[in-house]
Structure formats: C-alpha cells, structure tokens
Amino acid sequence: MLLTDFEYLNDTDSAFKRKVALQIKTLRKQNRVTQEKFFNETRINIARLESGIIDIRLETLRKICYYFDVSLAGFFQGIY
C-alpha cells in the first residue's frame, strides 16, 4: 500500500519521537540519574519526554543536553 505524503510524515514523525525519547532515557540511565532527581534539579518532567508521546521543545532538549554534558549534534548522532 502506498502512503500519502502526510501519512508518511505522520509515521516517520512518530518513529522520530520514539528515537528521541529512547535517546533521552539512555542518557539518563547511562548517567545513573533517576527521573525524580532529574526533575528536582531541572524542573523538567523527563518521564513525559521519555514516553515519546509529546513533542519536545528545542529549548528543553538543549537543557537536557547541557545537563548530561552532550552537544545537540552528539545527541542526534546517537539516534542515527
């Protein structure tokens, strides 16, 4: 079955969100940081981001990368 352009974008958007969520979770676990500790130190609800359901703002992603001492380029390099 051929997908329309919008169906393709929706499918790839969902897959991309899941990859970003998994990368965030991987960084958190590699650094042995609990969701609670991360929230207490940043006021960012990382559990919601790790679900992969919600969109993440670039500003929030930048803060996450700063917290885990990884560049945005390094973050996305870990996805692909």
Short mmCIF file of C-alpha atoms in Angstrom, two decimals:
data_model
loop_
_atom_site.label_atom_id
_atom_site.label_comp_id
_atom_site.label_asym_id
_atom_site.label_seq_id
_atom_site.Cartn_x
_atom_site.Cartn_y
_atom_site.Cartn_z
CA MET A 1 0.00 0.00 0.00
CA LEU A 2 1.33 3.41 -0.95
CA LEU A 3 1.24 6.07 1.73
CA THR A 4 0.30 9.64 1.01
CA ASP A 5 2.86 12.31 1.87
CA PHE A 6 1.02 13.18 5.08
CA GLU A 7 0.69 9.55 6.15
CA TYR A 8 4.40 9.07 5.55
CA LEU A 9 5.23 12.19 7.60
CA ASN A 10 2.98 11.06 10.44
CA ASP A 11 4.61 7.62 10.50
CA THR A 12 8.15 8.99 10.39
CA ASP A 13 7.29 11.68 12.95
CA SER A 14 6.13 9.02 15.41
CA ALA A 15 9.26 6.95 14.82
CA PHE A 16 11.47 10.01 15.29
CA LYS A 17 9.72 10.91 18.57
CA ARG A 18 10.33 7.36 19.83
CA LYS A 19 14.02 7.59 18.91
CA VAL A 20 14.41 10.94 20.68
CA ALA A 21 12.60 9.56 23.75
CA LEU A 22 14.84 6.49 23.80
CA GLN A 23 17.97 8.63 23.47
CA ILE A 24 16.88 10.78 26.42
CA LYS A 25 16.20 7.69 28.51
CA THR A 26 19.53 6.16 27.51
CA LEU A 27 21.42 9.31 28.54
CA ARG A 28 19.61 9.39 31.87
CA LYS A 29 20.31 5.74 32.62
CA GLN A 30 23.95 5.93 31.50
CA ASN A 31 24.41 8.78 33.96
CA ARG A 32 22.54 6.88 36.67
CA VAL A 33 20.06 9.69 37.24
CA THR A 34 16.55 8.93 38.40
CA GLN A 35 13.58 10.68 36.89
CA GLU A 36 12.88 12.19 40.31
CA LYS A 37 16.42 13.53 40.72
CA PHE A 38 16.37 14.98 37.20
CA PHE A 39 13.07 16.73 37.90
CA ASN A 40 14.26 18.10 41.23
CA GLU A 41 17.39 19.56 39.63
CA THR A 42 15.88 20.86 36.38
CA ARG A 43 12.10 21.11 36.89
CA ILE A 44 11.74 19.17 33.62
CA ASN A 45 9.39 16.20 33.72
CA ILE A 46 11.61 13.77 31.87
CA ALA A 47 9.16 10.91 32.34
CA ARG A 48 6.74 12.64 29.97
CA LEU A 49 9.51 13.11 27.41
CA GLU A 50 10.67 9.52 27.71
CA SER A 51 7.16 8.35 26.84
CA GLY A 52 7.71 9.62 23.29
CA ILE A 53 4.13 10.82 23.08
CA ILE A 54 4.63 14.55 23.49
CA ASP A 55 6.64 16.94 21.37
CA ILE A 56 9.83 18.27 22.89
CA ARG A 57 10.79 21.92 22.55
CA LEU A 58 14.28 22.67 21.28
CA GLU A 59 14.92 24.76 24.39
CA THR A 60 14.07 21.77 26.60
CA LEU A 61 16.27 19.46 24.57
CA ARG A 62 19.12 21.95 24.84
CA LYS A 63 18.72 21.95 28.65
CA ILE A 64 18.73 18.15 28.73
CA CYS A 65 21.89 18.04 26.64
CA TYR A 66 23.54 20.62 28.88
CA TYR A 67 22.60 18.62 31.98
CA PHE A 68 24.14 15.44 30.55
CA ASP A 69 27.11 17.32 29.03
CA VAL A 70 26.39 16.31 25.45
CA SER A 71 26.13 18.57 22.42
CA LEU A 72 22.96 18.68 20.33
CA ALA A 73 25.00 17.20 17.48
CA GLY A 74 26.16 14.40 19.76
CA PHE A 75 22.60 13.79 20.90
CA PHE A 76 21.32 13.35 17.37
CA GLN A 77 24.37 11.37 16.31
CA GLY A 78 23.33 8.82 18.92
CA ILE A 79 19.99 8.42 17.16
CA TYR A 80 21.22 7.60 13.67
#
